[in-house]
Amino acid sequence: KPGALAARPVTDEMDRGPAATRRGAVLFAAILLVTGPRFVDLDSVARLYAEPFRLLPDPMDRYLHASVSSTFVGHFLGAWSPRRAQALALAVAALAVAAVLAYGHRAIADPEERWTFFRLLALSPLLHLLVFWLGKSDPYLIAPYFVLLLARGPAVAAVLALAMTLAHPEQATVILGAHAVLHRPARGVALAYVGGWVVGIGVEQLYLTQLGMTGSPRALWIAQWGELLVRNNLARPATMLWLSFVWFWIPVLVYVRSRRAGTALALGGLCFAVAAFSADFTRVFTLLALPLTVHVARALARDGGGALAPWLARLLPLAFLQMELALGRAWDNGWAVLLARALGIVVRW
């Protein structure tokens, strides 16, 4: 029948849509499995979750108080021991990966374009940092951002901007600003971002005041150690440059070559300069540059991968070989860290 014949291609397209997302989920899960888990700050965050209104005893750890959302989620879920904090870290990392997949599934209708987007995104260090820094507040920042990319109304945008700010005020400021520059939202939505950010900063400062702290604990930490951090990062400038985007430099260079990319380059330079003052350079740069990474991956995916189209399948193994720069050293695999510690080898950080 003509009607049945006309409907069949639509059904086939709909059938292939979930398949592309499932392929993305399998790819992401494989990358996470190969990378292996690495937990950080577990004792400190468990103590913080147990007593959120008591200052951490070690002044070096007090910047953790600035991540308000993860602190109170951990408190209300009872993650008051290192083992429970570990389980919570794994759960929220999985939720962040699910948010990335949900964004691709909802925002990109064409299944081939979606699969291309997932493969391009896999070349970035995003998945590596999610499993390599378990215990940090990164998932509480990443998940709301990918949901923000799907948001349509100002009220939802404001709530998500608030959630990002409560996760990490300093990084949320850069991410929201970069997102606004790249996407040029309507005035009402832009004001919603600002409103959510302002409320988030206010809540954070109110919480810190209850603890007897003022200003930004992270800014104070950077002011104390900033010179040493920059010297550590700049000791290997070529490595620092490469380990910003890592393998995602390949899509970035293709994007820059085929488009007017002055704005994107300026944003990348800003993220690079800010991340230079961090101890974990690649992690911070990847988070700050998240809007730029998604923007580049989406643009190339719309073109079927652009000049990378014939090479995407060959480039994909690189997604399993990510590295990060932290404390002036290159780090690669969480399983290696776990093995070293199991053998009694001291691995700092």
Coordinates of C-alpha atoms in Angstrom, one line a residue:
K1 CA 0.0 0.0 0.0
P2 CA 1.3 3.5 -0.8
G3 CA 0.7 4.7 2.8
A4 CA 2.6 1.8 4.2
L5 CA 5.5 2.3 1.8
A6 CA 5.6 6.0 2.6
A7 CA 5.7 5.3 6.4
R8 CA 8.4 2.6 6.3
P9 CA 11.5 4.8 5.9
V10 CA 10.4 6.9 8.9
T11 CA 10.1 3.8 11.0
D12 CA 13.5 2.6 9.9
E13 CA 15.0 6.0 10.8
M14 CA 13.3 5.9 14.2
D15 CA 14.6 2.4 14.7
R16 CA 18.2 3.4 14.0
G17 CA 18.0 6.4 16.4
P18 CA 18.1 4.5 19.7
A19 CA 20.8 2.2 18.1
A20 CA 23.1 5.2 17.6
T21 CA 22.7 6.2 21.3
R22 CA 23.3 2.6 22.4
R23 CA 26.5 2.5 20.4
G24 CA 27.5 5.7 22.1
A25 CA 26.8 4.2 25.5
V26 CA 28.8 1.1 24.7
L27 CA 31.7 3.3 23.5
F28 CA 31.6 5.5 26.5
A29 CA 31.4 2.5 28.9
A30 CA 34.4 0.8 27.2
I31 CA 36.5 4.0 27.5
L32 CA 35.6 4.3 31.2
L33 CA 36.4 0.6 31.8
V34 CA 39.8 0.8 30.1
T35 CA 40.6 4.1 31.9
G36 CA 39.8 2.6 35.3
P37 CA 38.6 4.3 38.5
R38 CA 40.8 6.7 40.5
F39 CA 39.4 8.2 43.7
V40 CA 40.6 11.4 45.3
D41 CA 39.9 13.3 48.6
L42 CA 37.6 10.4 49.9
D43 CA 38.5 10.9 53.6
S44 CA 38.0 14.6 53.4
V45 CA 34.8 14.5 51.4
A46 CA 33.3 11.8 53.7
R47 CA 34.2 14.0 56.7
L48 CA 32.6 17.0 55.0
Y49 CA 29.5 15.1 54.1
A50 CA 29.1 13.9 57.7
E51 CA 29.4 17.4 59.2
P52 CA 28.9 20.1 56.5
F53 CA 28.7 22.9 59.0
R54 CA 32.1 22.1 60.6
L55 CA 35.3 23.3 59.0
L56 CA 37.6 20.6 57.7
P57 CA 40.6 20.4 60.0
D58 CA 43.2 20.6 57.2
P59 CA 43.3 24.2 55.7
M60 CA 44.5 22.7 52.4
D61 CA 41.2 20.9 52.1
R62 CA 38.9 23.8 52.9
Y63 CA 38.3 24.7 49.2
L64 CA 36.1 21.6 49.2
H65 CA 33.5 23.6 51.2
A66 CA 32.9 25.8 48.1
S67 CA 31.2 22.8 46.3
V68 CA 27.9 23.3 48.0
S69 CA 25.7 20.9 46.0
S70 CA 28.0 17.9 46.3
T71 CA 28.4 18.6 50.0
F72 CA 24.7 18.5 50.8
V73 CA 23.8 15.7 48.4
G74 CA 26.5 13.6 50.1
H75 CA 25.1 14.6 53.5
F76 CA 21.5 13.9 52.8
L77 CA 22.3 10.6 51.2
G78 CA 24.4 9.5 54.2
A79 CA 27.7 9.2 52.4
W80 CA 29.5 9.7 55.7
S81 CA 32.3 7.1 55.3
P82 CA 35.0 6.8 52.6
R83 CA 33.3 3.6 51.2
R84 CA 29.9 5.4 50.9
A85 CA 31.5 8.5 49.4
Q86 CA 33.2 6.2 46.9
A87 CA 29.8 4.6 45.9
L88 CA 28.3 8.1 45.6
A89 CA 31.1 9.3 43.4
L90 CA 30.6 6.3 41.0
A91 CA 26.9 6.9 40.9
V92 CA 27.0 10.6 40.1
A93 CA 29.7 10.0 37.5
A94 CA 27.4 7.5 35.8
L95 CA 24.6 10.1 35.9
A96 CA 26.9 12.7 34.2
V97 CA 27.7 10.2 31.4
A98 CA 23.9 9.5 31.1
A99 CA 23.4 13.3 30.7
V100 CA 25.9 13.4 27.9
L101 CA 24.1 10.6 26.1
A102 CA 20.7 12.1 26.8
Y103 CA 21.8 15.4 25.2
G104 CA 23.0 13.6 22.1
H105 CA 19.8 11.5 21.9
R106 CA 17.5 14.5 22.3
A107 CA 19.4 17.2 20.4
I108 CA 20.6 15.3 17.4
A109 CA 17.8 13.6 15.4
D110 CA 19.9 12.1 12.6
P111 CA 21.4 8.8 14.0
E112 CA 24.6 9.0 11.8
E113 CA 25.2 12.6 12.9
R114 CA 24.6 11.6 16.5
W115 CA 27.1 8.7 16.3
T116 CA 29.6 11.0 14.7
F117 CA 29.1 13.5 17.6
F118 CA 29.7 10.7 20.2
R119 CA 32.9 9.6 18.5
L120 CA 34.2 13.1 18.2
L121 CA 33.4 13.8 21.9
A122 CA 35.1 10.6 22.9
L123 CA 38.4 12.1 21.6
S124 CA 38.3 14.7 24.3
P125 CA 39.5 14.0 27.9
L126 CA 35.9 14.5 29.2
L127 CA 35.2 10.8 30.0
H128 CA 38.7 10.3 31.3
L129 CA 38.4 13.0 33.9
L130 CA 35.0 11.7 35.0
V131 CA 36.5 8.4 36.1
F132 CA 40.0 9.6 36.9
W133 CA 38.9 12.3 39.5
L134 CA 36.1 10.4 41.3
G135 CA 35.3 12.4 44.5
K136 CA 35.5 15.8 42.8
S137 CA 32.4 17.8 42.2
D138 CA 32.8 17.6 38.4
P139 CA 29.7 15.4 37.7
Y140 CA 27.5 18.0 39.5
L141 CA 28.8 20.6 37.0
I142 CA 28.8 18.5 33.8
A143 CA 25.3 16.9 34.1
P144 CA 23.5 20.3 34.6
Y145 CA 25.4 21.8 31.7
F146 CA 24.3 19.1 29.2
V147 CA 20.8 19.4 30.4
L148 CA 21.1 23.2 30.0
L149 CA 21.9 22.6 26.4
L150 CA 18.5 21.1 26.0
A151 CA 16.6 23.7 28.1
R152 CA 14.2 26.0 26.4
G153 CA 12.5 28.2 29.1
P154 CA 14.2 30.8 31.2
A155 CA 13.0 29.2 34.5
V156 CA 14.7 25.9 33.7
A157 CA 17.8 27.7 32.5
A158 CA 18.0 29.6 35.8
V159 CA 17.7 26.5 37.9
L160 CA 20.4 24.7 35.9
A161 CA 22.7 27.7 36.1
L162 CA 22.1 27.7 39.8
A163 CA 22.9 24.0 40.0
M164 CA 26.2 24.5 38.1
T165 CA 27.2 27.4 40.3
L166 CA 26.5 25.5 43.5
A167 CA 28.7 22.7 42.1
H168 CA 31.7 24.9 41.3
P169 CA 31.2 28.7 41.4
E170 CA 34.5 29.6 39.6
Q171 CA 34.3 27.1 36.8
A172 CA 30.5 27.7 36.3
T173 CA 31.2 31.4 35.8
V174 CA 33.6 30.6 32.9
I175 CA 31.4 27.9 31.4
L176 CA 28.2 30.0 31.5
G177 CA 30.1 32.9 30.0
A178 CA 31.6 30.8 27.2
H179 CA 28.3 29.2 26.5
A180 CA 26.6 32.6 26.2
V181 CA 29.3 33.8 23.7
L182 CA 29.0 30.7 21.5
H183 CA 25.2 30.3 21.6
R184 CA 24.0 33.9 21.9
P185 CA 20.9 33.1 23.8
A186 CA 17.8 35.3 23.9
R187 CA 17.8 38.1 26.3
G188 CA 15.4 36.4 28.7
V189 CA 17.5 33.2 28.8
A190 CA 20.7 35.2 29.2
L191 CA 19.2 37.0 32.2
A192 CA 18.1 33.7 33.6
Y193 CA 21.7 32.5 33.5
V194 CA 22.8 35.6 35.3
G195 CA 20.0 35.2 37.9
G196 CA 20.8 31.6 38.6
W197 CA 24.5 32.4 38.9
V198 CA 23.8 35.3 41.3
V199 CA 21.6 33.2 43.5
G200 CA 24.2 30.4 43.5
I201 CA 26.9 32.8 44.5
G202 CA 24.7 34.1 47.2
V203 CA 23.9 30.7 48.6
E204 CA 27.6 29.7 48.6
Q205 CA 28.6 32.9 50.4
L206 CA 25.8 32.4 53.0
Y207 CA 27.1 28.9 53.6
L208 CA 30.7 29.9 53.8
T209 CA 29.7 32.7 56.3
Q210 CA 28.1 30.1 58.5
L211 CA 31.5 28.4 58.6
G212 CA 33.4 31.6 59.4
M213 CA 34.8 31.9 55.8
T214 CA 34.6 34.7 53.3
G215 CA 35.3 35.1 49.7
S216 CA 36.4 32.2 47.5
P217 CA 38.4 29.4 49.3
R218 CA 39.7 28.3 45.9
A219 CA 40.9 31.8 45.0
L220 CA 42.7 32.0 48.4
W221 CA 44.2 28.6 47.7
I222 CA 45.4 29.7 44.2
A223 CA 46.7 33.0 45.6
Q224 CA 48.8 30.9 48.1
W225 CA 50.1 28.4 45.6
G226 CA 49.6 30.1 42.2
E227 CA 53.2 30.8 41.4
L228 CA 54.3 27.2 42.1
L229 CA 51.3 25.8 40.1
V230 CA 52.1 27.9 37.0
R231 CA 55.8 27.0 37.2
N232 CA 54.9 23.3 37.4
N233 CA 52.5 23.6 34.4
L234 CA 54.8 25.7 32.3
A235 CA 57.9 23.5 33.0
R236 CA 56.7 21.5 30.0
P237 CA 55.0 24.0 27.7
A238 CA 54.6 21.7 24.7
T239 CA 53.1 19.0 26.9
M240 CA 50.9 21.5 28.5
L241 CA 49.6 22.7 25.2
W242 CA 49.0 19.1 23.9
L243 CA 47.4 17.9 27.1
S244 CA 44.8 20.6 27.1
F245 CA 42.5 19.1 24.4
V246 CA 44.7 15.9 24.0
W247 CA 43.4 14.0 21.0
F248 CA 40.5 16.5 20.6
W249 CA 43.1 18.8 19.1
I250 CA 42.5 16.9 15.8
P251 CA 38.8 18.0 15.6
V252 CA 39.7 21.5 16.8
L253 CA 42.3 22.0 14.1
V254 CA 39.9 20.7 11.4
Y255 CA 37.3 23.1 12.7
V256 CA 39.6 26.0 12.8
R257 CA 40.9 25.3 9.3
S258 CA 37.4 25.2 7.8
R259 CA 35.7 28.1 9.6
R260 CA 36.2 31.6 10.9
A261 CA 37.2 30.5 14.4
G262 CA 38.5 33.7 16.1
T263 CA 35.9 33.5 18.9
A264 CA 36.6 29.9 19.5
L265 CA 40.3 30.4 19.6
A266 CA 39.9 33.4 22.0
L267 CA 37.7 31.3 24.4
G268 CA 40.2 28.4 24.2
G269 CA 43.0 30.9 25.1
L270 CA 41.0 32.2 28.1
C271 CA 40.4 28.6 29.4
F272 CA 44.1 27.8 28.9
A273 CA 45.2 30.9 30.9
V274 CA 42.8 30.2 33.8
A275 CA 43.7 26.4 33.9
A276 CA 47.4 27.3 34.1
F277 CA 46.7 28.4 37.7
S278 CA 45.4 24.9 38.7
A279 CA 47.1 21.9 40.1
D280 CA 45.2 19.5 37.7
F281 CA 45.6 21.4 34.5
T282 CA 43.9 19.1 32.0
R283 CA 40.9 18.5 34.2
V284 CA 40.3 22.2 34.8
F285 CA 40.8 23.1 31.1
T286 CA 38.4 20.3 30.0
L287 CA 35.7 21.6 32.3
L288 CA 36.2 25.2 31.4
A289 CA 36.3 24.5 27.7
L290 CA 33.2 22.2 27.8
P291 CA 31.0 24.6 25.7
L292 CA 33.8 24.9 23.1
T293 CA 34.3 21.1 22.9
V294 CA 30.5 20.5 22.4
H295 CA 30.3 23.3 19.9
V296 CA 33.2 21.9 17.8
A297 CA 31.9 18.4 18.0
R298 CA 28.4 19.5 17.0
A299 CA 29.6 21.6 14.1
L300 CA 31.7 18.8 12.6
A301 CA 29.0 16.2 13.2
R302 CA 26.6 18.3 11.2
D303 CA 29.1 18.0 8.3
G304 CA 29.4 14.2 8.8
G305 CA 32.7 14.7 10.5
G306 CA 34.0 17.1 7.8
A307 CA 37.5 16.3 6.7
L308 CA 37.7 13.8 9.5
A309 CA 34.9 11.6 8.1
P310 CA 37.2 9.0 6.4
W311 CA 39.4 8.9 9.5
L312 CA 37.0 8.7 12.4
A313 CA 37.0 4.9 12.7
R314 CA 40.8 4.9 12.6
L315 CA 41.1 7.7 15.2
L316 CA 38.7 6.1 17.7
P317 CA 41.3 3.9 19.4
L318 CA 43.0 7.2 20.5
A319 CA 39.9 7.7 22.8
F320 CA 41.2 4.8 24.9
L321 CA 44.7 6.4 25.3
Q322 CA 43.9 9.7 27.1
M323 CA 46.3 11.4 29.4
E324 CA 46.2 14.4 31.7
L325 CA 48.6 16.9 33.1
A326 CA 48.5 17.4 36.9
L327 CA 51.1 18.6 39.3
G328 CA 53.5 18.9 36.4
R329 CA 53.3 15.2 35.6
A330 CA 51.4 13.2 32.9
W331 CA 48.8 10.8 34.2
D332 CA 47.1 8.2 32.1
N333 CA 45.3 5.2 33.7
G334 CA 43.5 4.6 36.9
W335 CA 44.2 0.9 36.9
A336 CA 47.9 1.6 36.9
V337 CA 47.5 3.8 40.0
L338 CA 45.4 1.1 41.8
L339 CA 48.0 -1.5 40.9
A340 CA 50.9 0.6 42.2
R341 CA 49.2 1.2 45.5
A342 CA 48.3 -2.5 45.8
L343 CA 52.0 -3.2 45.4
G344 CA 52.9 -0.8 48.2
I345 CA 54.2 1.9 45.8
V346 CA 53.4 5.4 47.0
V347 CA 51.5 7.4 44.4
R348 CA 51.0 10.9 45.6
W349 CA 47.6 12.5 44.7

